Amino acid sequence: MPRQRITREIILDVAFKLARGGGSEQVVVKNVADEIGCSVQPVYSYFANMEALKEAVLGEAMKFYNEFIYSRVEKESLLESMARANVAFAKYETNIFKLLFLQKLNGLNSFNDIYEWMGDKQATAQLAGKLSLSEEKVKEVYIMLIIFTHGVATMIATGGANISDGESAAVLEKAYRAFIKAQE
Amino acid sequence: MPRQRITREIILDVAFKLARGGGSEQVVVKNVADEIGCSVQPVYSYFANMEALKEAVLGEAMKFYNEFIYSRVEKESLLESMARANVAFAKYETNIFKLLFLQKLNGLNSFNDIYEWMGDKQATAQLAGKLSLSEEKVKEVYIMLIIFTHGVATMIATGGANISDGESAAVLEKAYRAFIKAQE
DNA sequence: GTATTTATATAACATGTATTATATAACATT
DNA sequence: AATGTTATATAATACATGTTATATAAATAC
């Protein structure tokens, strides 16, 4: 058989880059094949169908998101930097943001679930000490800030992304302080 | 010529209902025609192309949204009831919510623009009196609450809509109080 | 009443996408 | 070296959608 030029990884990589650069609707078999410079066959030999490939792209997107956020979180300002990172993600990685947060259903049933899903438990404990608040109260601040941040992020991702980083940082800071003050 | 059975209004109405019931991707010429029980020709005789029809559907959606919100706003609790109304819209009119707020780009450049676009100036003045705050401060509360509300609404619209009305009302109330307290 | 206009239907064409059937050629096995 | 295996290409099929060309029949104009 001819030397294997194309791997599952190459296909997934190209598909993810298409989604990142042009939105998830760019992930169509012809685009993937053209980008690699091959026919459509290799795509179907590594993925059962396009749906499977898109599922895999979603997994890559999640990894990418986690790395993006993780690389920007600062220990000294956990919640605030995490909020800013999420907004930056919405602004600079709009296509992946939309893929992860505006299209996919993740079946959350309560805001507690959202905390379980998004929240960082370690951060909660650490913050409780720093702010001299109960963990319960920090958790509430956390949830409120996640919601607020999601509001900012969504507006930026869907609104054309022309709100400056400074302006969004200011509004996040304001919300953070308000939520903490409300717990005191 | 045969009696005119089909009007522009009928077409637009059916298209809007398709979007409302099944999402904007249901607005395709065949669905519209089948729903009316006619061929595709009438669609093209009243709209230049499908894009024009979709534009018109967007206009209907905006009208529908305004009526929905307006019908639920209570004079005694302007901001809070408006916030609750927006969340209810996201929950019970998910498809139209997505059409208006998660797909269409509206080119906002600052949070001030958002206020100009969404905010109700009269409400601001009224609230300033009620809360004994400057109009400037009420405007800030307004903007913060719009952002927070949009966070809740988006989570509900994309997450499968199983957060109870009570739970979301509670969280909106908490945010509202926090933002007001922060201004005092 | 005949001719004309036009609302609607029928049906064709174009395009984009997913998927599959068949062909081919390069490597592996013997 | 002959044979078989398989990675990839070519090309066909199927389907959904948008759009347009042609046909038809009912109302209107004269």
CSV table of C-alpha atoms (C1' of nucleotides) in Angstrom, one decimal:
chain,number,residue,atom,x,y,z
A,1,MET,CA,0.0,0.0,0.0
A,2,PRO,CA,1.1,3.6,-0.6
A,3,ARG,CA,2.9,5.2,2.3
A,4,GLN,CA,0.5,6.6,4.8
A,5,ARG,CA,0.6,10.4,4.4
A,6,ILE,CA,-2.6,11.3,6.3
A,7,THR,CA,-3.3,10.5,9.9
A,8,ARG,CA,-6.3,11.0,12.1
A,9,GLU,CA,-4.4,13.7,13.8
A,10,ILE,CA,-3.8,15.7,10.7
A,11,ILE,CA,-7.5,15.5,9.8
A,12,LEU,CA,-8.6,16.6,13.2
A,13,ASP,CA,-6.1,19.3,13.3
A,14,VAL,CA,-7.2,20.7,9.9
A,15,ALA,CA,-10.8,20.5,10.9
A,16,PHE,CA,-10.2,22.3,14.2
A,17,LYS,CA,-8.2,25.1,12.3
A,18,LEU,CA,-11.1,25.5,9.9
A,19,ALA,CA,-13.6,25.9,12.8
A,20,ARG,CA,-11.2,28.3,14.6
A,21,GLY,CA,-10.6,30.4,11.5
A,22,GLY,CA,-13.9,30.5,9.8
A,23,GLY,CA,-16.5,29.1,12.1
A,24,SER,CA,-17.9,25.6,12.6
A,25,GLU,CA,-19.8,25.7,9.4
A,26,GLN,CA,-16.5,25.5,7.6
A,27,VAL,CA,-16.0,22.0,8.8
A,28,VAL,CA,-17.2,20.2,5.6
A,29,VAL,CA,-15.5,17.3,4.1
A,30,LYS,CA,-14.4,19.1,1.0
A,31,ASN,CA,-12.7,21.9,2.9
A,32,VAL,CA,-10.9,19.4,5.1
A,33,ALA,CA,-9.7,17.4,2.1
A,34,ASP,CA,-8.7,20.5,0.1
A,35,GLU,CA,-6.8,21.9,3.0
A,36,ILE,CA,-4.8,18.7,3.4
A,37,GLY,CA,-4.5,18.3,-0.3
A,38,CYS,CA,-6.2,14.9,-0.5
A,39,SER,CA,-9.4,13.4,-1.5
A,40,VAL,CA,-12.3,12.8,0.8
A,41,GLN,CA,-11.5,9.2,1.3
A,42,PRO,CA,-9.0,9.6,4.1
A,43,VAL,CA,-11.5,11.6,6.1
A,44,TYR,CA,-13.9,8.7,6.0
A,45,SER,CA,-11.3,6.1,6.8
A,46,TYR,CA,-10.5,7.8,10.1
A,47,PHE,CA,-13.9,9.0,11.0
A,48,ALA,CA,-17.2,7.1,10.5
A,49,ASN,CA,-18.9,10.2,9.2
A,50,MET,CA,-18.7,14.0,9.5
A,51,GLU,CA,-20.7,14.0,12.7
A,52,ALA,CA,-17.9,12.0,14.4
A,53,LEU,CA,-15.3,14.4,13.1
A,54,LYS,CA,-17.3,17.4,14.4
A,55,GLU,CA,-17.6,15.6,17.8
A,56,ALA,CA,-13.9,15.3,17.9
A,57,VAL,CA,-13.5,19.0,16.9
A,58,LEU,CA,-15.6,19.8,19.9
A,59,GLY,CA,-13.3,17.9,22.1
A,60,GLU,CA,-10.3,19.8,20.7
A,61,ALA,CA,-12.1,23.0,21.2
A,62,MET,CA,-12.7,22.2,24.9
A,63,LYS,CA,-9.0,21.4,25.3
A,64,PHE,CA,-8.1,24.6,23.6
A,65,TYR,CA,-10.4,26.6,25.8
A,66,ASN,CA,-9.0,25.1,29.0
A,67,GLU,CA,-5.4,25.8,27.9
A,68,PHE,CA,-6.3,29.3,26.9
A,69,ILE,CA,-7.9,30.1,30.3
A,70,TYR,CA,-5.4,28.2,32.3
A,71,SER,CA,-2.5,30.1,30.7
A,72,ARG,CA,-4.0,33.4,31.7
A,73,VAL,CA,-5.2,32.8,35.3
A,74,GLU,CA,-3.1,34.6,37.9
A,75,LYS,CA,-2.8,33.2,41.4
A,76,GLU,CA,-3.1,36.6,43.0
A,77,SER,CA,-6.4,37.4,41.3
A,78,LEU,CA,-8.1,34.1,40.6
A,79,LEU,CA,-11.7,35.1,39.9
A,80,GLU,CA,-10.9,38.3,38.2
A,81,SER,CA,-8.2,37.0,35.9
A,82,MET,CA,-10.4,34.0,35.0
A,83,ALA,CA,-13.3,36.4,34.2
A,84,ARG,CA,-11.0,38.5,32.0
A,85,ALA,CA,-9.6,35.4,30.3
A,86,ASN,CA,-13.1,34.2,29.4
A,87,VAL,CA,-13.9,37.6,27.9
A,88,ALA,CA,-10.6,37.6,26.0
A,89,PHE,CA,-11.5,34.1,24.7
A,90,ALA,CA,-14.8,35.4,23.4
A,91,LYS,CA,-13.1,38.3,21.7
A,92,TYR,CA,-10.1,36.7,20.2
A,93,GLU,CA,-11.4,33.1,19.7
A,94,THR,CA,-14.9,34.0,18.8
A,95,ASN,CA,-15.5,31.0,16.5
A,96,ILE,CA,-14.4,28.5,19.2
A,97,PHE,CA,-16.3,30.4,21.8
A,98,LYS,CA,-19.5,30.2,19.8
A,99,LEU,CA,-18.9,26.5,19.1
A,100,LEU,CA,-18.5,25.7,22.8
A,101,PHE,CA,-21.0,28.1,24.4
A,102,LEU,CA,-23.6,29.2,21.9
A,103,GLN,CA,-24.3,26.1,19.9
A,104,LYS,CA,-23.6,23.0,22.0
A,105,LEU,CA,-26.2,22.1,24.5
A,106,ASN,CA,-24.7,21.0,27.8
A,107,GLY,CA,-27.9,20.3,29.7
A,108,LEU,CA,-27.3,22.3,32.8
A,109,ASN,CA,-30.2,22.2,35.2
A,110,SER,CA,-29.3,24.7,37.8
A,111,PHE,CA,-26.8,27.4,38.5
A,112,ASN,CA,-25.2,25.0,40.9
A,113,ASP,CA,-24.6,22.7,38.0
A,114,ILE,CA,-22.9,25.6,36.2
A,115,TYR,CA,-20.6,26.0,39.2
A,116,GLU,CA,-19.9,22.3,39.2
A,117,TRP,CA,-19.1,22.4,35.6
A,118,MET,CA,-17.2,25.7,35.3
A,119,GLY,CA,-16.1,26.4,38.8
A,120,ASP,CA,-12.7,25.7,40.3
A,121,LYS,CA,-13.1,24.3,43.8
A,122,GLN,CA,-9.6,25.0,44.8
A,123,ALA,CA,-10.0,28.6,43.9
A,124,THR,CA,-13.1,28.8,46.1
A,125,ALA,CA,-11.2,27.5,49.2
A,126,GLN,CA,-8.3,29.8,48.5
A,127,LEU,CA,-10.5,32.9,48.0
A,128,ALA,CA,-12.5,32.1,51.2
A,129,GLY,CA,-9.3,32.6,53.2
A,130,LYS,CA,-8.2,35.7,51.3
A,131,LEU,CA,-11.5,37.5,51.6
A,132,SER,CA,-12.4,36.2,55.0
A,133,LEU,CA,-15.7,34.9,53.7
A,134,SER,CA,-17.4,31.5,54.2
A,135,GLU,CA,-16.9,29.1,51.4
A,136,GLU,CA,-20.6,29.3,50.8
A,137,LYS,CA,-20.4,33.0,50.2
A,138,VAL,CA,-17.4,32.8,48.0
A,139,LYS,CA,-19.2,30.2,45.9
A,140,GLU,CA,-22.1,32.6,45.5
A,141,VAL,CA,-19.7,35.3,44.3
A,142,TYR,CA,-18.2,32.8,42.0
A,143,ILE,CA,-21.5,31.9,40.4
A,144,MET,CA,-22.6,35.4,40.1
A,145,LEU,CA,-19.4,36.4,38.4
A,146,ILE,CA,-19.5,33.4,36.0
A,147,ILE,CA,-23.0,34.5,34.9
A,148,PHE,CA,-21.9,38.2,34.5
A,149,THR,CA,-18.8,37.2,32.7
A,150,HIS,CA,-20.8,35.0,30.4
A,151,GLY,CA,-23.0,38.0,29.6
A,152,VAL,CA,-20.1,40.2,28.7
A,153,ALA,CA,-18.4,37.4,26.7
A,154,THR,CA,-21.6,36.6,24.7
A,155,MET,CA,-22.2,40.2,23.9
A,156,ILE,CA,-18.7,40.6,22.6
A,157,ALA,CA,-18.8,37.3,20.6
A,158,THR,CA,-22.0,38.1,18.9
A,159,GLY,CA,-21.8,41.9,18.7
A,160,GLY,CA,-18.8,42.3,16.5
A,161,ALA,CA,-16.1,42.4,19.2
A,162,ASN,CA,-15.3,46.1,19.3
A,163,ILE,CA,-15.5,46.6,23.0
A,164,SER,CA,-12.0,47.4,24.3
A,165,ASP,CA,-10.2,45.1,26.7
A,166,GLY,CA,-10.0,48.0,29.1
A,167,GLU,CA,-13.7,48.7,29.1
A,168,SER,CA,-14.6,45.0,29.6
A,169,ALA,CA,-12.0,44.6,32.4
A,170,ALA,CA,-13.5,47.7,34.1
A,171,VAL,CA,-17.0,46.3,34.0
A,172,LEU,CA,-15.8,42.9,35.3
A,173,GLU,CA,-14.0,44.5,38.1
A,174,LYS,CA,-17.1,46.5,39.1
A,175,ALA,CA,-19.2,43.4,39.1
A,176,TYR,CA,-16.7,41.5,41.2
A,177,ARG,CA,-16.6,44.2,43.8
A,178,ALA,CA,-20.4,44.5,43.9
A,179,PHE,CA,-20.8,40.8,44.4
A,180,ILE,CA,-18.3,40.7,47.2
A,181,LYS,CA,-19.7,43.8,48.9
A,182,ALA,CA,-23.1,42.2,48.8
A,183,GLN,CA,-21.8,39.3,50.8
A,184,GLU,CA,-20.3,41.3,53.6
B,1,MET,CA,-55.6,35.7,-13.3
B,2,PRO,CA,-56.6,33.3,-10.5
B,3,ARG,CA,-57.9,34.8,-7.3
B,4,GLN,CA,-55.0,35.8,-5.1
B,5,ARG,CA,-54.8,33.3,-2.2
B,6,ILE,CA,-51.4,34.1,-1.0
B,7,THR,CA,-50.2,37.4,0.4
B,8,ARG,CA,-46.9,38.7,1.5
B,9,GLU,CA,-48.3,38.6,5.0
B,10,ILE,CA,-49.2,34.9,4.9
B,11,ILE,CA,-45.7,34.0,3.8
B,12,LEU,CA,-44.0,36.1,6.4
B,13,ASP,CA,-46.3,34.8,9.1
B,14,VAL,CA,-45.6,31.2,8.2
B,15,ALA,CA,-41.9,31.9,8.0
B,16,PHE,CA,-41.9,33.5,11.4
B,17,LYS,CA,-43.8,30.6,12.9
B,18,LEU,CA,-41.3,28.1,11.4
B,19,ALA,CA,-38.5,30.1,13.0
B,20,ARG,CA,-40.3,30.3,16.3
B,21,GLY,CA,-41.3,26.7,16.4
B,22,GLY,CA,-38.2,25.0,15.0
B,23,GLY,CA,-35.4,27.5,14.8
B,24,SER,CA,-34.3,29.8,12.0
B,25,GLU,CA,-32.8,26.9,10.0
B,26,GLN,CA,-36.4,25.8,9.3
B,27,VAL,CA,-37.0,28.9,7.2
B,28,VAL,CA,-36.3,27.2,3.8
B,29,VAL,CA,-38.4,27.8,0.8
B,30,LYS,CA,-39.9,24.3,0.7
B,31,ASN,CA,-41.0,24.4,4.3
B,32,VAL,CA,-42.7,27.7,3.8
B,33,ALA,CA,-44.5,26.5,0.6
B,34,ASP,CA,-45.5,23.2,2.2
B,35,GLU,CA,-46.9,24.9,5.3
B,36,ILE,CA,-49.0,27.2,3.2
B,37,GLY,CA,-49.9,24.5,0.8
B,38,CYS,CA,-48.6,26.1,-2.3
B,39,SER,CA,-45.6,26.0,-4.7
B,40,VAL,CA,-42.5,28.0,-4.2
B,41,GLN,CA,-43.5,30.6,-6.7
B,42,PRO,CA,-45.5,32.8,-4.5
B,43,VAL,CA,-42.6,33.1,-2.1
B,44,TYR,CA,-40.4,34.5,-4.9
B,45,SER,CA,-43.1,36.7,-6.1
B,46,TYR,CA,-43.3,38.5,-2.8
B,47,PHE,CA,-39.7,38.3,-1.8
B,48,ALA,CA,-36.7,38.8,-4.1
B,49,ASN,CA,-35.0,35.8,-2.5
B,50,MET,CA,-34.8,33.8,0.7
B,51,GLU,CA,-32.4,36.3,2.3
B,52,ALA,CA,-35.0,39.0,1.9
B,53,LEU,CA,-37.6,36.8,3.6
B,54,LYS,CA,-35.2,36.0,6.4
B,55,GLU,CA,-34.5,39.7,6.9
B,56,ALA,CA,-38.3,40.3,7.2
B,57,VAL,CA,-38.5,37.4,9.7
B,58,LEU,CA,-35.9,39.2,11.8
B,59,GLY,CA,-38.0,42.3,11.8
B,60,GLU,CA,-41.0,40.2,13.0
B,61,ALA,CA,-38.9,38.7,15.6
B,62,MET,CA,-37.9,42.1,16.9
B,63,LYS,CA,-41.5,43.2,17.1
B,64,PHE,CA,-42.4,40.0,18.8
B,65,TYR,CA,-39.6,40.5,21.4
B,66,ASN,CA,-40.6,44.0,22.1
B,67,GLU,CA,-44.2,43.0,22.7
B,68,PHE,CA,-43.2,40.1,24.9
B,69,ILE,CA,-41.1,42.3,27.1
B,70,TYR,CA,-43.4,45.2,27.1
B,71,SER,CA,-46.3,43.1,28.2
B,72,ARG,CA,-44.4,41.9,31.2
B,73,VAL,CA,-42.8,45.0,32.5
B,74,GLU,CA,-44.3,46.3,35.7
B,75,LYS,CA,-44.1,50.0,36.6
B,76,GLU,CA,-43.3,49.3,40.2
B,77,SER,CA,-40.3,47.2,39.5
B,78,LEU,CA,-39.1,48.4,36.1
B,79,LEU,CA,-35.6,47.0,36.0
B,80,GLU,CA,-36.3,43.8,37.8
B,81,SER,CA,-39.4,42.9,35.8
B,82,MET,CA,-37.6,43.7,32.6
B,83,ALA,CA,-34.7,41.5,33.6
B,84,ARG,CA,-37.2,38.6,34.4
B,85,ALA,CA,-39.0,39.2,31.2
B,86,ASN,CA,-35.8,38.8,29.2
B,87,VAL,CA,-35.0,35.6,30.9
B,88,ALA,CA,-38.5,34.3,30.4
B,89,PHE,CA,-38.1,35.2,26.7
B,90,ALA,CA,-34.9,33.2,26.5
B,91,LYS,CA,-36.6,30.2,28.2
B,92,TYR,CA,-40.0,30.2,26.5
B,93,GLU,CA,-39.0,31.7,23.1
B,94,THR,CA,-35.6,30.1,22.8
B,95,ASN,CA,-35.6,30.0,19.0
B,96,ILE,CA,-36.5,33.7,18.6
B,97,PHE,CA,-34.0,34.6,21.4
B,98,LYS,CA,-31.3,32.8,19.5
B,99,LEU,CA,-32.2,34.5,16.3
B,100,LEU,CA,-32.1,37.9,17.8
B,101,PHE,CA,-29.3,37.7,20.2
B,102,LEU,CA,-27.0,34.8,19.4
B,103,GLN,CA,-26.9,35.0,15.6
B,104,LYS,CA,-27.4,38.5,14.3
B,105,LEU,CA,-24.5,40.8,14.6
B,106,ASN,CA,-25.6,44.2,15.7
B,107,GLY,CA,-22.3,45.9,15.8
B,108,LEU,CA,-22.2,47.4,19.3
B,109,ASN,CA,-19.0,49.2,20.1
B,110,SER,CA,-19.3,49.9,23.8
B,111,PHE,CA,-21.5,49.1,26.7
B,112,ASN,CA,-22.9,52.6,26.3
B,113,ASP,CA,-24.1,51.5,22.9
B,114,ILE,CA,-25.8,48.6,24.5
B,115,TYR,CA,-27.6,50.9,26.9
B,116,GLU,CA,-28.6,53.2,24.1
B,117,TRP,CA,-29.9,50.2,22.2
B,118,MET,CA,-31.6,48.2,25.0
B,119,GLY,CA,-32.1,50.7,27.7
B,120,ASP,CA,-35.2,52.6,28.5
B,121,LYS,CA,-34.3,56.3,29.2
B,122,GLN,CA,-37.6,57.0,30.9
B,123,ALA,CA,-37.1,54.1,33.2
B,124,THR,CA,-33.7,55.6,34.2
B,125,ALA,CA,-35.2,58.9,35.2
B,126,GLN,CA,-38.0,57.3,37.1
B,127,LEU,CA,-35.6,55.0,39.0
B,128,ALA,CA,-33.3,57.8,39.9
B,129,GLY,CA,-36.1,59.4,41.8
B,130,LYS,CA,-37.2,56.2,43.5
B,131,LEU,CA,-33.7,55.1,44.6
B,132,SER,CA,-32.4,58.6,45.4
B,133,LEU,CA,-29.4,58.0,43.1
B,134,SER,CA,-28.1,60.2,40.3
B,135,GLU,CA,-29.2,59.3,36.8
B,136,GLU,CA,-25.6,58.5,36.1
B,137,LYS,CA,-25.5,55.9,38.8
B,138,VAL,CA,-28.8,54.4,37.8
B,139,LYS,CA,-27.6,54.1,34.3
B,140,GLU,CA,-24.6,52.1,35.6
B,141,VAL,CA,-26.9,49.8,37.5
B,142,TYR,CA,-29.0,49.5,34.4
B,143,ILE,CA,-26.0,48.5,32.2
B,144,MET,CA,-24.7,46.1,34.8
B,145,LEU,CA,-28.1,44.4,35.1
B,146,ILE,CA,-28.5,44.2,31.3
B,147,ILE,CA,-25.2,42.4,31.1
B,148,PHE,CA,-26.0,40.0,34.0
B,149,THR,CA,-29.4,39.3,32.6
B,150,HIS,CA,-28.0,38.5,29.2
B,151,GLY,CA,-25.7,36.0,30.9
B,152,VAL,CA,-28.6,34.3,32.6
B,153,ALA,CA,-30.7,34.4,29.4
B,154,THR,CA,-27.9,33.0,27.2
B,155,MET,CA,-27.2,30.1,29.6
B,156,ILE,CA,-30.8,29.2,29.7
B,157,ALA,CA,-31.3,29.5,25.9
B,158,THR,CA,-28.2,27.4,25.1
B,159,GLY,CA,-28.2,25.0,28.1
B,160,GLY,CA,-31.5,23.2,27.6
B,161,ALA,CA,-33.7,25.6,29.6
B,162,ASN,CA,-34.2,23.6,32.8
B,163,ILE,CA,-33.4,26.3,35.3
B,164,SER,CA,-36.6,27.1,37.2
B,165,ASP,CA,-38.2,30.6,37.0
B,166,GLY,CA,-37.8,30.9,40.7
B,167,GLU,CA,-34.1,30.2,40.7
B,168,SER,CA,-33.4,32.6,37.9
B,169,ALA,CA,-35.6,35.3,39.5
B,170,ALA,CA,-33.6,34.9,42.7
B,171,VAL,CA,-30.3,35.3,41.0
B,172,LEU,CA,-31.5,38.4,39.1
B,173,GLU,CA,-32.8,39.9,42.3
B,174,LYS,CA,-29.5,39.3,44.0
B,175,ALA,CA,-27.6,40.9,41.2
B,176,TYR,CA,-29.9,43.9,41.2
B,177,ARG,CA,-29.4,44.5,44.9
B,178,ALA,CA,-25.7,44.1,44.6
B,179,PHE,CA,-25.4,46.6,41.8
B,180,ILE,CA,-27.5,49.1,43.7
B,181,LYS,CA,-25.6,48.6,46.9
B,182,ALA,CA,-22.4,49.2,45.1
B,183,GLN,CA,-23.6,52.7,44.0
B,184,GLU,CA,-24.5,53.8,47.5
C,1,DG,C1',-66.9,36.6,-26.1
C,2,DT,C1',-62.2,36.9,-27.2
C,3,DA,C1',-57.7,38.3,-25.8
C,4,DT,C1',-54.7,39.5,-22.3
C,5,DT,C1',-52.8,39.5,-18.0
C,6,DT,C1',-51.1,37.3,-14.0
C,7,DA,C1',-51.3,34.2,-9.8
C,8,DT,C1',-49.9,29.9,-9.2
C,9,DA,C1',-48.1,25.2,-10.4
C,10,DT,C1',-45.0,22.1,-12.6
C,11,DA,C1',-40.7,21.0,-13.5
C,12,DA,C1',-36.1,21.9,-14.6
C,13,DC,C1',-31.4,23.5,-13.4
C,14,DA,C1',-27.5,24.7,-10.4
C,15,DT,C1',-24.9,24.1,-6.4
C,16,DG,C1',-23.2,22.3,-2.1
C,17,DT,C1',-22.7,18.5,0.9
C,18,DA,C1',-22.4,13.6,2.6
C,19,DT,C1',-21.5,9.2,1.4
C,20,DT,C1',-20.2,5.2,-1.2
C,21,DA,C1',-18.4,2.3,-5.2
C,22,DT,C1',-14.8,1.5,-8.0
C,23,DA,C1',-10.1,2.0,-9.6
C,24,DT,C1',-5.1,2.5,-9.0
C,25,DA,C1',-0.7,2.3,-7.4
C,26,DA,C1',2.7,1.7,-3.8
C,27,DC,C1',4.3,-1.1,-0.3
C,28,DA,C1',4.5,-5.8,2.2
C,29,DT,C1',4.7,-10.8,2.1
C,30,DT,C1',6.0,-14.8,0.3
D,1,DA,C1',9.4,-11.4,-8.9
D,2,DA,C1',4.6,-12.4,-8.3
D,3,DT,C1',0.8,-11.7,-5.4
D,4,DG,C1',-2.0,-9.6,-2.1
D,5,DT,C1',-3.1,-5.7,0.8
D,6,DT,C1',-4.5,-1.1,1.5
D,7,DA,C1',-4.0,4.0,1.3
D,8,DT,C1',-5.6,7.1,-1.5
D,9,DA,C1',-7.9,9.0,-5.8
D,10,DT,C1',-11.6,9.3,-9.1
D,11,DA,C1',-16.0,9.5,-9.8
D,12,DA,C1',-20.7,8.2,-9.0
D,13,DT,C1',-24.9,8.6,-6.2
D,14,DA,C1',-28.2,10.8,-3.1
D,15,DC,C1',-30.3,14.5,-1.2
D,16,DA,C1',-31.4,19.3,0.2
D,17,DT,C1',-31.8,23.9,-1.1
D,18,DG,C1',-32.2,28.0,-4.0
D,19,DT,C1',-33.6,29.8,-8.1
D,20,DT,C1',-35.6,30.2,-12.7
D,21,DA,C1',-38.1,28.7,-17.1
D,22,DT,C1',-42.2,27.2,-18.8
D,23,DA,C1',-47.0,26.0,-18.5
D,24,DT,C1',-51.9,26.7,-17.1
D,25,DA,C1',-56.0,28.5,-15.8
D,26,DA,C1',-58.8,32.0,-13.9
D,27,DA,C1',-59.9,36.7,-13.7
D,28,DT,C1',-60.0,41.1,-16.2
D,29,DA,C1',-60.2,44.4,-20.2
D,30,DC,C1',-61.8,45.4,-24.4
